[in-house]
XYZ file of C-alpha atoms in Angstrom:
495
model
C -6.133 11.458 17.726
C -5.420 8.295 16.571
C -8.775 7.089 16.791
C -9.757 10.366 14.312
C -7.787 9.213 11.516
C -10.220 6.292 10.690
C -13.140 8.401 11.901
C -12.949 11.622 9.598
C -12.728 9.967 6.632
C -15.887 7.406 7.429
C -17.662 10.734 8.900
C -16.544 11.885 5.392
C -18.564 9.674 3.422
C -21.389 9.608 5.788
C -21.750 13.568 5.262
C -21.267 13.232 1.393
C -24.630 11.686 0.841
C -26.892 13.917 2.543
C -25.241 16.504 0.567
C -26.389 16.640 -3.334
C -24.505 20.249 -4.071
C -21.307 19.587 -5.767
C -19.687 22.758 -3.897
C -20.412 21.024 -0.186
C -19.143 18.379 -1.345
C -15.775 19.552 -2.614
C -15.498 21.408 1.085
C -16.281 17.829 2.669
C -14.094 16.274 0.726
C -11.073 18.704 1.390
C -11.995 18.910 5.320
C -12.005 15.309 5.880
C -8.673 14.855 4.006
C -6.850 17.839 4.900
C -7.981 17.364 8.454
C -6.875 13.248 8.285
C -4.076 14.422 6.825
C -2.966 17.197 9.810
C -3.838 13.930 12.575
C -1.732 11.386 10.697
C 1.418 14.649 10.879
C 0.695 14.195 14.879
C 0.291 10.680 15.356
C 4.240 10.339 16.256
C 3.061 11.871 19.773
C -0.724 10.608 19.654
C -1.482 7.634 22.202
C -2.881 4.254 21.508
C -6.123 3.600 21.384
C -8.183 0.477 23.233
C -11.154 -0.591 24.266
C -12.906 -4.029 24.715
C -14.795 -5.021 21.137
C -16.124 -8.746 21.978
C -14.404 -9.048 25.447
C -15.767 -13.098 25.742
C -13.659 -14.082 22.383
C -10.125 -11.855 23.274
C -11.105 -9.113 20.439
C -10.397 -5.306 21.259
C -10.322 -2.056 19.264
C -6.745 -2.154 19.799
C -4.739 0.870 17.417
C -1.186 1.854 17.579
C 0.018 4.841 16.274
C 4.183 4.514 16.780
C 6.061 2.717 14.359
C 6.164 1.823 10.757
C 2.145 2.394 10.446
C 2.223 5.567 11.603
C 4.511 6.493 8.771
C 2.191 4.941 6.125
C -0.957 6.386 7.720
C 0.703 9.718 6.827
C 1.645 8.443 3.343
C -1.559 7.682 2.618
C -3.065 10.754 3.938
C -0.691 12.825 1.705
C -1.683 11.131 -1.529
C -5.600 11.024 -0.558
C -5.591 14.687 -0.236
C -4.722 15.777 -3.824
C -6.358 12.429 -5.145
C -9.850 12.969 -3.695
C -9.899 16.507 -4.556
C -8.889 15.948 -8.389
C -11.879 13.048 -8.400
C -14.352 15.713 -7.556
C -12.903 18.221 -10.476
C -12.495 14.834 -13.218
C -15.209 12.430 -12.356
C -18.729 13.596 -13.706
C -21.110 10.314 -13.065
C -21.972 9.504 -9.809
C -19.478 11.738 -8.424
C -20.496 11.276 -4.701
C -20.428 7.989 -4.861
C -17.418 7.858 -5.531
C -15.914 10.360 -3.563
C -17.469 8.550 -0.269
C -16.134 5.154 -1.572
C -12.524 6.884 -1.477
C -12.702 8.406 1.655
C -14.117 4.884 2.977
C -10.543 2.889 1.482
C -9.118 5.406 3.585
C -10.402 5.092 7.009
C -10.086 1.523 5.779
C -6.255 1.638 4.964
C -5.586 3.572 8.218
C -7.482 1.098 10.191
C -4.744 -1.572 8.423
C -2.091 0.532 9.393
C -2.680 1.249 13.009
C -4.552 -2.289 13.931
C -3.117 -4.134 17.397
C -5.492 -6.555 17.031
C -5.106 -9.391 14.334
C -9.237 -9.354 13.776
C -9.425 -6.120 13.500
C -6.366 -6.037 11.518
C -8.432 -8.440 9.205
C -11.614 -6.401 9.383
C -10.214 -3.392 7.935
C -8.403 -5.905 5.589
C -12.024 -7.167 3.911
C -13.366 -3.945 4.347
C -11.313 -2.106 2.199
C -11.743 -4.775 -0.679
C -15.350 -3.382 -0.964
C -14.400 -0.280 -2.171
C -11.476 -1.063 -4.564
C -13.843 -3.641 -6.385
C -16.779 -0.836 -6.681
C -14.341 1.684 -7.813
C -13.292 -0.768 -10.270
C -16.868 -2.431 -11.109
C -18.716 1.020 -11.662
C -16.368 3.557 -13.068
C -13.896 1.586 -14.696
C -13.715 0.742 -18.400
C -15.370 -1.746 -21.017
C -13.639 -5.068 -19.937
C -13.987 -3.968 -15.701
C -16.292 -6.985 -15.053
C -13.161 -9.384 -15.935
C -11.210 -7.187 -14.436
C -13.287 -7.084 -11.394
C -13.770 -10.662 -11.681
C -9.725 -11.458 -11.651
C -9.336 -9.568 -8.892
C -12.112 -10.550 -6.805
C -11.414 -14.422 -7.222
C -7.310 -13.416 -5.830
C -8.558 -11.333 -3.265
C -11.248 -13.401 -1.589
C -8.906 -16.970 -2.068
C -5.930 -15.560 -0.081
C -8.325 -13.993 2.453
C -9.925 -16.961 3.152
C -6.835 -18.663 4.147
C -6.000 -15.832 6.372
C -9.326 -16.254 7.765
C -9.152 -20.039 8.516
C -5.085 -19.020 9.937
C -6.271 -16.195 12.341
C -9.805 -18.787 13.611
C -6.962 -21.393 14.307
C -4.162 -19.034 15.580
C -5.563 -18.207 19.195
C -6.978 -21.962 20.114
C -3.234 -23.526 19.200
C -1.511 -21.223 20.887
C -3.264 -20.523 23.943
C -3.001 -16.580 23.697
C -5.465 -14.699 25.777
C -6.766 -12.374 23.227
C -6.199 -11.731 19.759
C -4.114 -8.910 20.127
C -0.461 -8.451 18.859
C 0.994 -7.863 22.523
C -0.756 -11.195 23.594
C -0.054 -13.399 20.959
C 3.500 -12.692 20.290
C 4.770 -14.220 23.757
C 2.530 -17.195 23.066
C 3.430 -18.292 19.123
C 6.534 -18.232 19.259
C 6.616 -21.687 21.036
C 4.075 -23.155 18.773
C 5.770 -26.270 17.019
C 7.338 -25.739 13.821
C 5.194 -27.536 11.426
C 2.096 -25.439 13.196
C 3.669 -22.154 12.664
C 4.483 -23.163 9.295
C 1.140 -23.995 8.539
C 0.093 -20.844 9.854
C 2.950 -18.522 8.369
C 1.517 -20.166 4.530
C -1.774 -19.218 5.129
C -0.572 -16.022 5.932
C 1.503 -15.675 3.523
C -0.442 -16.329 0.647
C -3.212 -13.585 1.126
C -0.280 -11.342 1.721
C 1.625 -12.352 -1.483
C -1.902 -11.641 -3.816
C -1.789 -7.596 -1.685
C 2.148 -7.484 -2.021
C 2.036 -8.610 -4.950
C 4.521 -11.172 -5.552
C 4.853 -12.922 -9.091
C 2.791 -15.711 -10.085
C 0.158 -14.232 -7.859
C -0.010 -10.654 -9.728
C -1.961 -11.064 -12.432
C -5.109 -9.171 -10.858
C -2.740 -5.975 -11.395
C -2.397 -4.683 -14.837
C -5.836 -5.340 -15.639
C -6.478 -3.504 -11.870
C -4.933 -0.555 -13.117
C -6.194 -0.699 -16.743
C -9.440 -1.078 -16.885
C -9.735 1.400 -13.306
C -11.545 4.751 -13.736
C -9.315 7.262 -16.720
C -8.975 10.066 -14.104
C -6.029 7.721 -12.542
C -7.480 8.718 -8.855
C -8.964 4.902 -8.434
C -5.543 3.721 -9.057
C -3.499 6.015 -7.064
C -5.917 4.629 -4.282
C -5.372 0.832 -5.524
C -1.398 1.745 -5.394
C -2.058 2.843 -1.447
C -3.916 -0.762 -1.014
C -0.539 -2.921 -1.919
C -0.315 -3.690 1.705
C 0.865 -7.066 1.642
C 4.581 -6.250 2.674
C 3.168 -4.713 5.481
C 0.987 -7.660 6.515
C 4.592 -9.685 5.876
C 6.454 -6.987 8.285
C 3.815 -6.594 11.063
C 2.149 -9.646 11.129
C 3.480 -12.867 9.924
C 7.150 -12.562 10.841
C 6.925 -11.774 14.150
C 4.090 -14.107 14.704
C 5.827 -17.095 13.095
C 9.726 -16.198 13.222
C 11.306 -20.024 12.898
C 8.886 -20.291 10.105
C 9.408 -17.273 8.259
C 12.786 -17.837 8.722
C 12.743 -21.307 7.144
C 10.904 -19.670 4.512
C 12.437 -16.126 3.571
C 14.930 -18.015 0.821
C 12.299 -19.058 -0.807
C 10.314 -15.604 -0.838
C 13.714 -13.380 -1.428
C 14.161 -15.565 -4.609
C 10.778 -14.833 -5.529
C 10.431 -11.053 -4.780
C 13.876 -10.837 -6.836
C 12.527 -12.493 -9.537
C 9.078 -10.137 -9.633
C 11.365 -7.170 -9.168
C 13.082 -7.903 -12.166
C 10.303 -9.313 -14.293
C 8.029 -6.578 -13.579
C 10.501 -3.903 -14.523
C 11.553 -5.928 -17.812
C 7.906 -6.397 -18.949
C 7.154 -2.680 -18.220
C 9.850 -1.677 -21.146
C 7.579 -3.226 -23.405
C 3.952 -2.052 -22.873
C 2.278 0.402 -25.273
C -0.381 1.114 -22.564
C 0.318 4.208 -20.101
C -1.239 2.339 -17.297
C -0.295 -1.232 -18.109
C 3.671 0.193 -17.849
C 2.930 1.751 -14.201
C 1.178 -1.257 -13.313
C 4.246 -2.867 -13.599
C 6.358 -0.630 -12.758
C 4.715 -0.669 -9.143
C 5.008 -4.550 -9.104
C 8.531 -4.124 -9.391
C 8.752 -1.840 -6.397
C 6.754 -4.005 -4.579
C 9.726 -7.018 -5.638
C 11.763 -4.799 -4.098
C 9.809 -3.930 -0.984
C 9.745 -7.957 -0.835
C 13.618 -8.141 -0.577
C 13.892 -6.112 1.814
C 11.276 -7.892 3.939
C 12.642 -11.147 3.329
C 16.385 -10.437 3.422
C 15.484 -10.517 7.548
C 18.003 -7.649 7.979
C 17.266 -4.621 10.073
C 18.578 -2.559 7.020
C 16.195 -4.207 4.635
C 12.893 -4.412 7.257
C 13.866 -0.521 7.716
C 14.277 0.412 3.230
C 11.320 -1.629 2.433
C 8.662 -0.015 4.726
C 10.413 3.271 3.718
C 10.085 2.390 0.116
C 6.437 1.044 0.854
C 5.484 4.787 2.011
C 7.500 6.339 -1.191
C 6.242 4.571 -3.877
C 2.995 5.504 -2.363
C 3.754 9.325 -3.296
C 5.586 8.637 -6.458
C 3.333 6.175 -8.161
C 0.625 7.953 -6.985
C 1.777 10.858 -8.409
C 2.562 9.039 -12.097
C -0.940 7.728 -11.905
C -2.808 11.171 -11.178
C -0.672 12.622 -13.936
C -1.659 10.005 -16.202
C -5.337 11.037 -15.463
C -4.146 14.882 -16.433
C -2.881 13.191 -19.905
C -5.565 11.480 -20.707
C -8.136 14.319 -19.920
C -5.936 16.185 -22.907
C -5.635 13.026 -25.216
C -8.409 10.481 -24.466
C -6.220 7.704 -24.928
C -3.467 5.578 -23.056
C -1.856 4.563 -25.994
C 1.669 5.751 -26.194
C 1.426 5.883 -29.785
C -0.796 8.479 -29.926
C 1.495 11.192 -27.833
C 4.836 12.589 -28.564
C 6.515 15.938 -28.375
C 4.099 17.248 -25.345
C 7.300 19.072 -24.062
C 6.931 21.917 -27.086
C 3.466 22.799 -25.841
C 2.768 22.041 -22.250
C 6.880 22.455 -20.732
C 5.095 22.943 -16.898
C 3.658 19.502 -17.257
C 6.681 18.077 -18.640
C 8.151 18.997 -16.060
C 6.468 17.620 -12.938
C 6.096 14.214 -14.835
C 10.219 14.033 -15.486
C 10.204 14.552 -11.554
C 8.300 11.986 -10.296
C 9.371 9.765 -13.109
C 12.750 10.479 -11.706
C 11.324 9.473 -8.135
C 9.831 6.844 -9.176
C 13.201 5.154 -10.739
C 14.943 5.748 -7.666
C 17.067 9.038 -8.637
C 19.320 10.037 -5.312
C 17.823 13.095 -3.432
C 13.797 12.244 -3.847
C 11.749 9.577 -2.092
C 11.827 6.444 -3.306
C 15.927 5.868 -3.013
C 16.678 5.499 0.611
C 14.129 2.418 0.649
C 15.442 1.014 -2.530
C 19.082 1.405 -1.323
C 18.254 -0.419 2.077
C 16.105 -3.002 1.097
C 18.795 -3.873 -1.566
C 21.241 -3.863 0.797
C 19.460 -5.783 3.258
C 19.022 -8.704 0.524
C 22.852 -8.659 -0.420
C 23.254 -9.413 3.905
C 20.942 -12.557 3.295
C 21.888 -13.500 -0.670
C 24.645 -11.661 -2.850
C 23.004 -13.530 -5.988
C 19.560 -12.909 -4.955
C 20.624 -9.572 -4.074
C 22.826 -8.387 -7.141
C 19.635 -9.619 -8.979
C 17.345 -7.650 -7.926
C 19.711 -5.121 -8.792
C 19.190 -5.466 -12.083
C 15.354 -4.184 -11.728
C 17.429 -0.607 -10.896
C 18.999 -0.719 -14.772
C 15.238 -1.681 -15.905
C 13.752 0.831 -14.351
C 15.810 3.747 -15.759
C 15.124 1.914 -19.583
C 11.437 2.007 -19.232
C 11.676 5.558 -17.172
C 13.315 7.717 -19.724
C 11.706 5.592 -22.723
C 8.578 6.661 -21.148
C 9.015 10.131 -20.936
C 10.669 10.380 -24.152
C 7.363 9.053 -26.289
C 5.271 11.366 -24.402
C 7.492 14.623 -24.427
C 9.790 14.650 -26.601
C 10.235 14.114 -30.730
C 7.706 15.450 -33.456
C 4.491 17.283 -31.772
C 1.484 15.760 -33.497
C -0.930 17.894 -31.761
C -0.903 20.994 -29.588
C -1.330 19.994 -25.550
C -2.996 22.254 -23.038
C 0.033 23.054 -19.969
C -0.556 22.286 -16.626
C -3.335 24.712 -15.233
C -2.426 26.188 -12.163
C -5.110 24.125 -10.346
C -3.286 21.330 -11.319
C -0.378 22.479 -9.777
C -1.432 23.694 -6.982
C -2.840 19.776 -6.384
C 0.301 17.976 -7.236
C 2.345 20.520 -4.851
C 1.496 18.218 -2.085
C 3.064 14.881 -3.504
C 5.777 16.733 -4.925
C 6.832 18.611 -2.222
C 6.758 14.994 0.080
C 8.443 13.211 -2.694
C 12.000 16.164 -2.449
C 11.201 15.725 1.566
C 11.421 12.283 1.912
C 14.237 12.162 -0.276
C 16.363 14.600 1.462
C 15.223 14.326 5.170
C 14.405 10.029 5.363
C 15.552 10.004 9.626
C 12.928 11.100 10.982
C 10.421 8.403 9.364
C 13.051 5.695 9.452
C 13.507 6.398 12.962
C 9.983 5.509 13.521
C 10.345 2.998 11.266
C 13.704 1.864 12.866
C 11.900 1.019 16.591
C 9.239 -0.793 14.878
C 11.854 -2.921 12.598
C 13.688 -4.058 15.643
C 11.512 -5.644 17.440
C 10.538 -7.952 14.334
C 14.658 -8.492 14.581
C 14.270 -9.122 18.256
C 11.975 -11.213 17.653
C 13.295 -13.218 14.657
C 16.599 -13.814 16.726
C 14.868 -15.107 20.170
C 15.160 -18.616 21.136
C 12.259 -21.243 20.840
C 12.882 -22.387 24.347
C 12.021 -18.822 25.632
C 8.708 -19.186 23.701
C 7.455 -22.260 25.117
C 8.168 -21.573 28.327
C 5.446 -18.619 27.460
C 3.324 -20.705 25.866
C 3.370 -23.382 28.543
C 2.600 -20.568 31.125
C -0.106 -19.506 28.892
C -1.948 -22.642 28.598
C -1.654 -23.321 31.956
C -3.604 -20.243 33.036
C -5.952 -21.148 30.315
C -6.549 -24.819 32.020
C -6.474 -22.855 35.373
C -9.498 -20.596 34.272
C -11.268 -23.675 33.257
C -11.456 -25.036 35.858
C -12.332 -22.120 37.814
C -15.482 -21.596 35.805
């Protein structure tokens, strides 16, 4: 089972090109999804997955479904469903092309999720990239080749330090294998200035994915220039997976490091959270504002990571899997706007509420969401990851705060230039196709705002082992890591 979440998606795409009808399509499309989507529900009592990959060089197909991933494997699948669908309705070049490039980000993204192993972890990394800059480079709009461009040159820089971190990780350390339940015992008792080396490397590609101001500028133009229908960039929001490269990889890899370093991050994921939600009161463009709006809640996510608080590692991977469904949401509504306007400029609409009252509606919901109202999904996260910051900084805490007061400005400003005052022109309501795809991410938006335990306790287990693991002596690594090079000289000289 937890093999067939990365599989039905790739079979997905695979099928979609030997199929030119539009109607097969459409049914391979909702199969693959609906069918991803039914595995990732069952993956809290699935088994993990392993089996050798390059045995010689310690790297395995190594996939675990408990924890935190698990959680945003099902996330993801919930906003792919709806998403993919509505792509086959609203995009009319090259349709299958682009409907097998989604379902490819999300075997991709599930393969981040779930991966034991930090190659493979990295594989699925790179390989999603491919598809987010084709989405982008195709279908998007007139200036997509800088935008491409921009994002291209951040991705590819921090992956290459990754690359050069993970190629130097299992030689200094002496781990037998590249997987998560062999190097843990072994890093720890790597010197400090080698784990902070390390953790940098690290942390850089993860800072461009979180992403943490200065290195966000890839985003607006991301989400701008990105394909009208909104479905590219309700995929792109599923792809911010740097705090979860942060929370499963480079913490507990690295813990005095990280440690050493969290001040430094907290004051910058503060600092995004409010800058983001400040600069998002001022755009004109629909998509520029959610842009940042979503680099807020990723400032957010950031406290939370690096407050180093159970509360906080628990809100933020909570609020990772939220804003998934909420901005998500805004973004394929945004898609429904523009296929009734033609234009992003929030100028150009006003009064929509007179007309089109369903639609309305649903986007004053997940707006709601979205700002962090009590009772729908993104709050519980929000409220523990701020929490978890005011246990490591009151200042750094109280401001991030302050995003919270931003985001309710630029929330209700937002809905009242498109829905209410003076109707300049009449707008078609929501269609009852339109519903019925929304009805997913709605309906997971009111359930993970009134029922959070059961994710956060699978969240919880995950989150306190990183604790665990933050809080155990040095001494107890390096007697590890001594062990582990030992064997290593022992099985030298064997051979």
């Amino acid at each position: 089972m937890t093999l067939w979440t990365i599989l039905l998606p790739l079979f997905g795409a695979l099928a979609l090109f030997a199929l030119p009808a539009r109607g097969a399509q459409r049914l391979v499309v909702l199969f693959a999804t609906l069918f991803t989507w039914l595995f990732a529900l069952a993956l809290p009592q699935a088994q993990p997955f392993e089996a050798p990959w390059i045995e010689a060089v310690g790297l395995y197909w190594s996939l675990d479904p408990a924890g935190a991933g698990g959680v945003l494997v099902l996330a993801a699948a919930t906003v792919m469903l709806p998403a993919a669908l509505y792509a086959s309705f609203a995009v009319r070049e090259r349709t299958r092309g682009f409907l097998a490039l989604l379902l490819l980000m999300q075997a991709g993204l599930n393969g981040i999720f779930l991966a034991a192993d930090l190659v493979l972890f990295y594989v699925f990394w790179e390989a999603t990239l491919i598809p987010s800059l084709l989405l982008l480079g195709i279908w998007g709009g007139e200036g997509r080749r800088q935008a491409t461009l921009k994002y291209l040159t951040y991705a590819v820089a921090g992956s290459f330090l990754m690359l050069v971190a993970i190629l130097a990780l299992r030689p200094l350390s002496g781990a037998p294998s590249f997987r998560l339940a062999d190097l843990l015992p072994a890093t720890q008792a790597l010197p400090f200035s080698t784990q902070l080396a390390l953790f940098v490397a690290f942390a850089l590609a993860f800072a461009v994915k979180l992403p943490l101001w200065p290195l966000h500028a890839w985003l607006p133009d991301f989400h701008e220039q990105n394909h009208p229908s909104g479905v590219a960039d309700a995929a792109g929001t599923l792809y911010k997976v740097g705090g979860w490269g942060f929370f499963a990889f480079a913490l507990p890899l690295f813990p005095e490091a990280a440690a050493a370093a969290s001040p430094y991050l907290l004051a910058l994921a503060a600092f995004t959270a409010v800058y983001a939600a400040v600069i998002a009161t001022a755009q004109t463009h629909l998509k520029r504002l959610l842009a940042y709006a979503s680099l807020s809640h990723m400032g957010i996510v950031g406290v939370g990571v690096f407050g180093l608080y159970l509360a906080g590692l628990n809100g933020a991977m909570y609020l990772l899997a939220a804003q998934m469904l909420s901005t998500g949401g805004l973004f394929l509504i945004t898609g429904m706007l523009y296929a009734r306007r033609e234009t992003f400029d929030l100028t150009a609409y006003g009064g929509l509420a007179k007309s089109a009252p369903g639609l309305a509606a649903v986007t004053l919901f997940t707006l709601f969401a979205s700002i962090g109202v009590p009772g729908l999904a993104n709050f519980p996260g929000e409220f523990m990851s701020l929490m978890g910051a005011f246990q490591r900084s009151p200042l750094l805490g109280g401001l991030a705060t302050l995003s919270v007061i931003a985001a309710g400005v630029y929330g209700v400003n937002l809905y009242q230039r498109l829905f209410q005052g003076e109707a300049t022109l009449q707008t078609r309501e929501l269609r009852w196709g339109e519903a019925a795809l929304l009805a997913p991410l709605l309906t997971a938006i009111l359930w993970f705002g009134l029922f959070p335990q059961p994710q956060l306790a699978r969240i919880d287990a995950h989150a306190q082992r990183t604790v665990a693991r933050l809080a155990e002596p040095a001494a107890q690594g390096a007697a590890v890591h001594g062990a582990a090079l030992a064997a290593d000289a022992t099985h030298g000289e064997d051979e």
